[in-house]
Amino acid sequence: MAPLPPIDGHLLINNFMRNNRQAPIPARSVNSGRVLSARSVSSLRYAKTPKPSPSLQRFLDLVKNYKVDQSSKEEREARQLEQLSSTNLLLTPIPNRLGMNAVHQRVTEILSIASEAQSLQLPIRSRVPTLTPDQTQQLLQFVQSSPHARRMPFSLIPTALRLECSEETITATLAEQGYKSYPAIVRPHIDETTRMLRLNFAESHVQWTAEQWKSVIFTAETQVYIKPIQEVLVTRKSDEGLDVDCVNHLDHDIEQSSILFFAHFSGLTGKGPLFDWNRMLLDTYGRLRPESYYQAFSPSFANWLDEQPCDAPFAQQPEREMSKHCGVAYRDEVRGRLMTVVHLPPASPDLNPINEIFNTIQTAVEADRVNLISNRETEETHIAAVARHTWDGITDDYLEQLIGSMTKRCQAIIDANGMYTRF
C-alpha cells in the first residue's frame, strides 16, 4: 500500500490525551515534533506517560490495521463512522469543545486516500522460497544433462535432486534462468549417417534456381489422428527448440486410429488431388495394401502425371519412410514413365515443402476439434472434410512461396551441419 499522507502526530495525540484526561506529551518526545505518518503514530512508545486509555488504543489500532474490503462505498463509510465514533472523535460537543473537527476531517481524508491507493494494487503474494546459488547450479546442470531430464515434470525434480523445496520453487528458479516448459518439436531421428546424407544433398542443391525447383513433382503422405495426441513437454530456453535433447522423435507406430492422406503438387501445374483412405474405400477394396492402393488412387494419380512435362523430375522419398503400399505404387509409376528421380535424403521433411501444407491441415483439424461429435464414422468424415477444405484453399501464390523457399531450406541444413532446421 502507498504511504499514507503525513499528519501532525504531536497535535493528534495531545488532543486525545486531553480528551481522555491524560497528561499531554511534550513535543520533543514525539520525534522532536516532526510530522509523522499515521503508521508512525501507531508505533509510538509512551515511556514517561500513563498507558493509553482504551479509547485512544482503539483509535491507534484502527489506523494501524485499516484494510480495504470489497464492500460498497456507502457500507465502508458507515462502518468507518461507527468505528471512529467509538474513539470519541465524532459527534458534538466533543469535537467543538476540544477543537477536534480538523482531526476528524484529516483522519477521514487519510482513510479515503488509503482506500483509493489499495484499490489500485494487485493482491500481494507471499514470496516463493528460493534455492541457494549452489542448488540453482545443480538444478541447471540436471535439466541440461539428458533428454530424460528435459522431460521430467517439475513436481518430480525436488525428489530426484533431494531438494527440500516445492514445485513452485523449481518453476520460479528455472524461470529466472530463462527456462520454461514448451511442447517438444517433433522430427524424425537423425543419426550420423543420415546427417551426412542430408548435408551432402543440401550442398549439392543449394545452388538450384527457383525455376529448377519449380519443375519438380513433390509427393508425400501424412496421418491425421482421430483423437489428439498428447504433447510432450520439454524444459528449455526459447532458442533451444531444435536442440537434440529437446526434439521428440517422430513415431510411426502410434497405435491410435488415424486417417491416411496422400498429396502431390508441382510448381508448374499446381496441386494434384488430395487422397484419403476412408471407410468407404475400406468397404470397397478391403484393407490398405499395394493392390487396393492401385485400384483406389492410381487412375487419378496417373491422369495428373499425364499433365506434367515429360522431363519433370520426381522427388522420391526413401521407401522405408512411406507406407509400403504407397512406396510400391510410386516406384512402379515412376519407373514405368522413365522419369528422372531426385532422391530426397531420409529424415528430411524440411526438404519436401508439401509437408508444410500438411502442417497447415493438421493445425486446421486441431482448431476444429471442438466441432467433432464423439462418433468414429462421423469424426472421420468431418476431419476429412476439414482437410480437403484446407487443401483446396491453398493458393498458387502460396505454392510459389514454398518452392521459392527451397534454397533457404538447403542453406538451413548446411548451417545446422545436417541436423534439424526450423522448416
Coordinates of C-alpha atoms in Angstrom, one line a residue:
M1 CA 0.0 0.0 0.0
A2 CA 1.2 3.5 -0.8
P3 CA 2.4 5.6 2.2
L4 CA -0.3 7.5 4.0
P5 CA -0.3 11.3 3.9
P6 CA 1.5 12.8 7.0
I7 CA -0.4 14.2 9.9
D8 CA 0.8 16.2 13.0
G9 CA 1.3 13.3 15.4
H10 CA 2.0 15.6 18.4
L11 CA -1.2 17.6 17.9
L12 CA -3.3 14.5 17.4
I13 CA -2.0 12.6 20.4
N14 CA -2.2 15.5 22.8
N15 CA -5.8 16.2 21.8
F16 CA -6.5 12.5 22.7
M17 CA -4.7 12.9 26.0
R18 CA -6.9 15.9 26.9
N19 CA -10.0 14.1 25.8
N20 CA -9.1 11.1 27.9
R21 CA -7.8 13.2 30.9
Q22 CA -4.2 12.1 30.4
A23 CA -1.1 14.4 30.6
P24 CA 0.0 16.0 27.4
I25 CA 3.1 14.6 25.7
P26 CA 6.0 17.1 25.3
A27 CA 6.6 17.8 21.6
R28 CA 10.3 16.7 21.9
S29 CA 9.1 13.1 23.0
V30 CA 7.2 12.7 19.7
N31 CA 10.2 12.6 17.4
S32 CA 11.0 16.2 18.3
G33 CA 7.7 17.5 17.0
R34 CA 8.3 16.2 13.4
V35 CA 5.4 15.5 11.2
L36 CA 4.5 11.8 11.4
S37 CA 2.6 9.4 9.2
A38 CA -0.4 7.5 10.6
R39 CA 1.7 4.4 10.6
S40 CA 4.3 6.1 12.8
V41 CA 1.6 7.2 15.2
S42 CA 0.6 3.6 15.8
S43 CA 4.2 2.6 16.7
L44 CA 4.9 5.4 19.3
R45 CA 6.1 4.4 22.7
Y46 CA 4.9 6.3 25.8
A47 CA 8.0 5.9 28.0
K48 CA 7.1 8.6 30.5
T49 CA 3.3 8.8 30.3
P50 CA 0.5 6.6 31.6
K51 CA -0.8 3.7 29.5
P52 CA -3.1 5.0 26.7
S53 CA -6.8 4.7 27.6
P54 CA -8.9 2.1 25.8
S55 CA -10.4 4.9 23.7
L56 CA -7.0 6.0 22.4
Q57 CA -5.8 2.5 21.9
R58 CA -8.9 1.7 19.8
F59 CA -8.2 4.6 17.5
L60 CA -4.5 3.7 17.1
D61 CA -5.4 0.1 16.3
L62 CA -8.0 1.4 13.8
V63 CA -5.4 3.4 11.9
K64 CA -2.7 0.7 12.1
N65 CA -4.9 -2.2 11.0
Y66 CA -7.1 -0.4 8.5
K67 CA -7.7 -2.5 5.3
V68 CA -9.9 -2.1 2.3
D69 CA -12.6 -4.7 1.8
Q70 CA -15.0 -5.3 -1.1
S71 CA -17.9 -3.6 0.4
S72 CA -19.7 -0.8 -1.2
K73 CA -18.6 2.8 -0.6
E74 CA -21.7 3.6 1.5
E75 CA -21.1 0.5 3.6
R76 CA -17.4 1.3 4.2
E77 CA -18.2 4.9 5.2
A78 CA -20.9 3.8 7.6
R79 CA -18.6 1.3 9.2
Q80 CA -15.8 3.9 9.5
L81 CA -18.1 6.4 11.1
E82 CA -19.2 3.8 13.6
Q83 CA -15.6 2.8 14.5
L84 CA -14.5 6.4 14.7
S85 CA -17.4 7.3 16.9
S86 CA -16.2 4.7 19.5
T87 CA -13.0 6.6 19.8
N88 CA -14.8 9.8 20.8
L89 CA -13.6 11.6 17.7
L90 CA -17.0 12.2 16.3
L91 CA -20.2 14.0 17.3
T92 CA -20.6 17.2 19.2
P93 CA -20.0 18.6 21.7
I94 CA -16.6 16.8 22.0
P95 CA -15.1 18.0 18.6
N96 CA -16.4 21.5 19.2
R97 CA -15.2 21.6 22.8
L98 CA -11.8 20.3 22.1
G99 CA -11.3 21.6 18.5
M100 CA -11.2 18.1 17.0
N101 CA -13.1 18.9 13.8
A102 CA -9.8 19.3 11.9
V103 CA -8.6 15.9 13.3
H104 CA -11.8 14.1 12.3
Q105 CA -11.6 15.6 8.8
R106 CA -7.9 14.7 8.4
V107 CA -8.5 11.1 9.5
T108 CA -11.4 10.8 7.1
E109 CA -9.1 12.0 4.3
I110 CA -6.4 9.6 5.3
L111 CA -8.8 6.6 5.2
S112 CA -10.2 7.8 1.9
I113 CA -6.8 8.1 0.3
A114 CA -5.7 4.7 1.7
S115 CA -8.8 3.1 0.2
E116 CA -8.1 4.5 -3.2
A117 CA -4.5 3.5 -3.1
Q118 CA -5.2 -0.1 -2.1
S119 CA -7.9 -0.5 -4.7
L120 CA -5.3 0.1 -7.5
Q121 CA -2.9 -2.6 -6.3
L122 CA -2.9 -6.3 -7.2
P123 CA -3.2 -8.9 -4.4
I124 CA 0.1 -9.4 -2.6
R125 CA 1.6 -12.9 -2.9
S126 CA 3.9 -14.3 -0.5
R127 CA 7.5 -14.6 -1.7
V128 CA 8.4 -18.1 -3.1
P129 CA 11.3 -19.6 -1.2
T130 CA 14.5 -19.6 -3.4
L131 CA 17.3 -22.0 -3.8
T132 CA 20.9 -21.3 -2.9
P133 CA 23.3 -20.5 -5.7
D134 CA 24.8 -24.0 -5.4
Q135 CA 21.3 -25.6 -5.6
T136 CA 20.4 -23.4 -8.6
Q137 CA 23.6 -24.6 -10.4
Q138 CA 22.8 -28.2 -9.5
L139 CA 19.3 -27.7 -10.9
L140 CA 20.5 -26.2 -14.2
Q141 CA 23.1 -29.0 -14.7
F142 CA 20.4 -31.6 -14.1
V143 CA 18.0 -30.1 -16.6
Q144 CA 20.7 -29.9 -19.3
S145 CA 22.1 -33.4 -18.6
S146 CA 19.8 -35.6 -20.8
P147 CA 16.6 -35.9 -22.8
H148 CA 15.0 -37.6 -19.8
A149 CA 15.8 -34.7 -17.5
R150 CA 14.5 -32.3 -20.1
R151 CA 11.1 -34.1 -20.0
M152 CA 10.9 -34.6 -16.2
P153 CA 7.9 -32.8 -14.6
F154 CA 8.8 -30.0 -12.3
S155 CA 6.9 -31.8 -9.5
L156 CA 9.4 -34.7 -9.6
I157 CA 12.6 -32.7 -9.7
P158 CA 12.9 -32.0 -5.9
T159 CA 12.8 -35.7 -5.2
A160 CA 15.3 -36.5 -8.0
L161 CA 17.8 -33.9 -6.7
R162 CA 16.9 -34.4 -3.0
L163 CA 16.0 -30.8 -2.6
E164 CA 13.6 -29.7 0.2
C165 CA 11.5 -27.4 -1.9
S166 CA 8.2 -27.2 -3.7
E167 CA 7.3 -27.4 -7.4
E168 CA 6.6 -23.7 -7.3
T169 CA 10.2 -23.0 -6.2
I170 CA 11.6 -25.1 -9.1
T171 CA 9.3 -23.3 -11.5
A172 CA 10.3 -19.9 -10.3
T173 CA 14.1 -20.7 -10.2
L174 CA 14.1 -22.1 -13.8
A175 CA 12.1 -19.1 -15.0
E176 CA 14.6 -16.7 -13.5
Q177 CA 17.3 -18.6 -15.6
G178 CA 15.2 -18.4 -18.8
Y179 CA 13.8 -21.9 -18.7
K180 CA 10.2 -22.9 -19.3
S181 CA 8.1 -26.0 -20.4
Y182 CA 7.5 -26.0 -24.1
P183 CA 5.8 -28.6 -26.3
A184 CA 8.6 -30.6 -28.0
I185 CA 9.2 -30.1 -31.7
V186 CA 8.6 -33.4 -33.5
R187 CA 11.1 -34.6 -36.1
P188 CA 12.4 -37.9 -37.4
H189 CA 15.5 -39.2 -35.7
I190 CA 18.8 -38.2 -37.3
D191 CA 21.8 -40.4 -36.8
E192 CA 25.3 -39.7 -38.1
T193 CA 24.7 -41.5 -41.5
T194 CA 21.5 -39.5 -42.0
R195 CA 23.2 -36.3 -41.0
M196 CA 25.8 -36.7 -43.7
L197 CA 23.2 -37.6 -46.4
R198 CA 21.2 -34.5 -45.6
L199 CA 24.3 -32.3 -45.6
N200 CA 25.5 -33.7 -48.9
F201 CA 22.1 -33.2 -50.5
A202 CA 21.8 -29.7 -49.3
E203 CA 25.3 -28.7 -50.5
S204 CA 24.7 -30.2 -54.0
H205 CA 21.3 -28.5 -54.4
V206 CA 21.7 -25.1 -52.6
Q207 CA 22.6 -23.5 -56.0
W208 CA 19.5 -24.7 -57.7
T209 CA 17.3 -21.9 -59.1
A210 CA 13.7 -21.4 -58.3
E211 CA 12.9 -22.5 -61.9
Q212 CA 14.7 -25.8 -61.4
W213 CA 12.7 -26.5 -58.2
K214 CA 9.5 -25.4 -59.9
S215 CA 9.7 -28.3 -62.3
V216 CA 10.0 -31.0 -59.5
I217 CA 7.0 -33.1 -58.6
F218 CA 6.6 -33.5 -54.9
T219 CA 4.6 -36.2 -53.2
A220 CA 4.0 -37.0 -49.5
E221 CA 1.7 -38.8 -47.1
T222 CA 0.6 -38.0 -43.6
Q223 CA -1.5 -39.4 -40.8
V224 CA -4.1 -37.3 -39.0
Y225 CA -5.2 -38.9 -35.8
I226 CA -8.9 -39.1 -34.9
K227 CA -8.1 -38.2 -31.2
P228 CA -5.4 -35.6 -30.3
I229 CA -2.0 -36.9 -29.4
Q230 CA -0.8 -35.8 -26.0
E231 CA 2.0 -33.3 -26.3
V232 CA 5.4 -34.0 -24.7
L233 CA 6.7 -31.1 -22.7
V234 CA 10.4 -30.3 -22.5
T235 CA 12.3 -27.8 -20.3
R236 CA 14.3 -25.4 -22.4
K237 CA 15.1 -21.9 -23.2
S238 CA 13.2 -20.1 -26.0
D239 CA 16.1 -20.6 -28.5
E240 CA 16.7 -24.3 -27.7
G241 CA 13.8 -25.8 -29.6
L242 CA 16.0 -27.6 -32.1
D243 CA 18.5 -28.9 -29.5
V244 CA 18.9 -32.7 -30.0
D245 CA 17.8 -33.3 -26.4
C246 CA 14.6 -31.2 -26.9
V247 CA 13.4 -32.7 -30.2
N248 CA 10.8 -35.5 -29.9
H249 CA 11.3 -38.3 -32.5
L250 CA 8.5 -39.0 -34.9
D251 CA 6.8 -42.2 -34.0
H252 CA 5.3 -44.1 -37.0
D253 CA 3.9 -46.9 -34.8
I254 CA 1.4 -45.0 -32.6
E255 CA -1.4 -47.4 -32.0
Q256 CA -4.3 -44.9 -32.5
S257 CA -7.0 -44.6 -35.1
S258 CA -6.0 -42.2 -37.9
I259 CA -6.7 -41.1 -41.4
L260 CA -4.0 -41.5 -44.1
F261 CA -3.7 -38.7 -46.6
F262 CA -1.8 -38.7 -49.9
A263 CA -1.0 -35.5 -51.8
H264 CA 1.3 -34.2 -54.6
F265 CA 2.0 -30.9 -56.3
S266 CA 4.2 -29.2 -58.8
G267 CA 5.4 -25.6 -59.1
L268 CA 4.4 -25.7 -62.8
T269 CA 0.9 -27.2 -62.7
G270 CA -0.2 -26.6 -59.1
K271 CA -1.9 -29.1 -56.7
G272 CA -3.0 -32.5 -57.5
P273 CA -5.9 -34.2 -55.8
L274 CA -5.8 -35.0 -52.1
F275 CA -6.5 -38.7 -51.4
D276 CA -7.5 -40.1 -48.1
W277 CA -8.1 -43.8 -47.2
N278 CA -11.6 -43.7 -45.7
R279 CA -14.2 -46.2 -44.5
M280 CA -15.9 -46.2 -47.9
L281 CA -12.7 -47.3 -49.6
L282 CA -12.1 -49.9 -46.9
D283 CA -15.5 -51.4 -47.5
T284 CA -14.9 -51.4 -51.3
Y285 CA -11.3 -52.6 -51.6
G286 CA -10.6 -54.1 -48.2
R287 CA -7.6 -53.2 -46.0
L288 CA -5.0 -50.8 -47.5
R289 CA -2.2 -52.7 -49.4
P290 CA -0.4 -52.1 -52.7
E291 CA -3.2 -53.7 -54.8
S292 CA -6.0 -51.7 -53.1
Y293 CA -4.0 -48.5 -53.3
Y294 CA -3.6 -49.1 -57.1
Q295 CA -7.3 -49.6 -57.5
A296 CA -8.3 -46.6 -55.4
F297 CA -5.7 -43.9 -56.3
S298 CA -3.6 -44.9 -59.3
P299 CA -6.0 -43.8 -62.0
S300 CA -6.4 -40.3 -60.7
F301 CA -2.7 -40.0 -59.9
A302 CA -1.7 -41.3 -63.4
N303 CA -4.1 -38.8 -65.0
W304 CA -2.4 -35.9 -63.0
L305 CA 1.1 -37.1 -64.1
D306 CA 0.0 -37.1 -67.7
E307 CA -0.5 -33.3 -67.4
Q308 CA 3.1 -32.8 -66.2
P309 CA 6.1 -32.1 -68.6
C310 CA 7.6 -35.4 -69.7
D311 CA 11.0 -34.3 -68.4
A312 CA 9.7 -33.2 -65.0
P313 CA 11.8 -34.8 -62.2
F314 CA 10.1 -36.7 -59.4
A315 CA 11.2 -36.1 -55.8
Q316 CA 11.3 -39.6 -54.3
Q317 CA 11.3 -40.1 -50.5
P318 CA 13.0 -43.2 -49.1
E319 CA 10.5 -46.1 -49.4
R320 CA 11.1 -47.1 -45.7
E321 CA 9.7 -43.7 -44.7
M322 CA 6.5 -44.3 -46.7
S323 CA 3.8 -46.9 -46.2
K324 CA 4.6 -50.0 -48.2
H325 CA 1.6 -49.7 -50.5
C326 CA 2.3 -46.0 -51.3
G327 CA 6.0 -46.6 -51.9
V328 CA 5.5 -49.5 -54.2
A329 CA 2.9 -47.6 -56.2
Y330 CA 5.0 -44.5 -56.7
R331 CA 8.1 -46.5 -57.5
D332 CA 6.4 -48.5 -60.2
E333 CA 4.7 -45.5 -61.7
V334 CA 8.0 -43.5 -61.9
R335 CA 9.9 -46.5 -63.4
G336 CA 7.2 -47.1 -66.0
R337 CA 7.4 -43.5 -67.2
L338 CA 11.2 -43.4 -67.1
M339 CA 11.1 -40.2 -65.0
T340 CA 14.1 -38.5 -63.6
V341 CA 14.3 -39.0 -59.9
V342 CA 15.5 -36.6 -57.2
H343 CA 16.3 -38.8 -54.3
L344 CA 15.5 -37.0 -51.1
P345 CA 17.6 -37.9 -48.1
P346 CA 16.0 -39.8 -45.1
A347 CA 14.5 -37.9 -42.1
S348 CA 14.1 -34.8 -44.3
P349 CA 10.5 -33.5 -44.1
D350 CA 12.1 -30.0 -44.3
L351 CA 13.2 -30.7 -47.9
N352 CA 9.7 -31.6 -49.0
P353 CA 7.5 -28.4 -49.0
I354 CA 4.3 -30.4 -49.2
N355 CA 4.8 -31.2 -45.5
E356 CA 4.3 -27.5 -44.8
I357 CA 0.8 -27.9 -46.3
F358 CA 0.2 -31.0 -44.2
N359 CA 1.2 -28.9 -41.1
T360 CA -1.5 -26.4 -42.1
I361 CA -4.0 -29.1 -42.5
Q362 CA -3.1 -30.5 -39.1
T363 CA -3.5 -27.1 -37.5
A364 CA -6.9 -26.6 -39.1
V365 CA -8.1 -30.0 -37.8
E366 CA -6.9 -29.3 -34.3
A367 CA -8.6 -25.9 -34.3
D368 CA -11.9 -27.6 -35.5
R369 CA -11.9 -30.4 -32.9
V370 CA -14.4 -28.6 -30.8
N371 CA -17.0 -29.3 -33.6
L372 CA -16.3 -33.0 -33.6
I373 CA -19.0 -35.4 -32.5
S374 CA -17.9 -38.5 -30.4
N375 CA -18.7 -41.0 -33.2
R376 CA -15.9 -42.6 -35.1
E377 CA -17.6 -42.6 -38.5
T378 CA -18.7 -39.0 -38.1
E379 CA -15.3 -37.9 -36.8
E380 CA -13.5 -39.4 -39.8
T381 CA -15.9 -37.7 -42.3
H382 CA -15.6 -34.4 -40.5
I383 CA -11.8 -34.5 -40.3
A384 CA -11.5 -35.5 -44.0
A385 CA -13.8 -32.6 -44.9
V386 CA -11.7 -30.1 -42.9
A387 CA -8.5 -31.4 -44.5
R388 CA -10.0 -31.3 -48.0
H389 CA -11.3 -27.8 -47.5
T390 CA -7.9 -26.6 -46.3
W391 CA -6.1 -28.3 -49.2
D392 CA -8.5 -26.7 -51.7
G393 CA -7.8 -23.3 -50.1
I394 CA -4.1 -23.4 -50.7
T395 CA -3.3 -20.8 -53.4
D396 CA -0.9 -20.9 -56.3
D397 CA 0.9 -17.9 -54.7
Y398 CA 1.5 -19.9 -51.5
L399 CA 2.8 -22.8 -53.5
E400 CA 5.2 -20.5 -55.3
Q401 CA 6.4 -19.2 -51.9
L402 CA 7.1 -22.8 -50.8
I403 CA 9.0 -23.6 -54.0
G404 CA 10.9 -20.3 -53.5
S405 CA 12.0 -21.4 -50.0
M406 CA 13.9 -24.5 -51.2
T407 CA 17.2 -22.6 -51.4
K408 CA 16.7 -21.4 -47.8
R409 CA 15.9 -24.9 -46.7
C410 CA 19.1 -26.3 -48.2
Q411 CA 21.1 -23.4 -46.6
A412 CA 19.5 -24.0 -43.2
I413 CA 20.6 -27.7 -43.3
I414 CA 24.1 -26.6 -44.2
D415 CA 24.1 -24.1 -41.3
A416 CA 22.8 -26.8 -39.0
N417 CA 25.6 -29.2 -40.2
G418 CA 22.9 -31.6 -41.4
M419 CA 20.8 -31.5 -38.2
Y420 CA 17.3 -30.1 -37.5
T421 CA 16.1 -26.9 -39.0
R422 CA 13.2 -24.6 -38.4
F423 CA 11.4 -25.8 -41.6

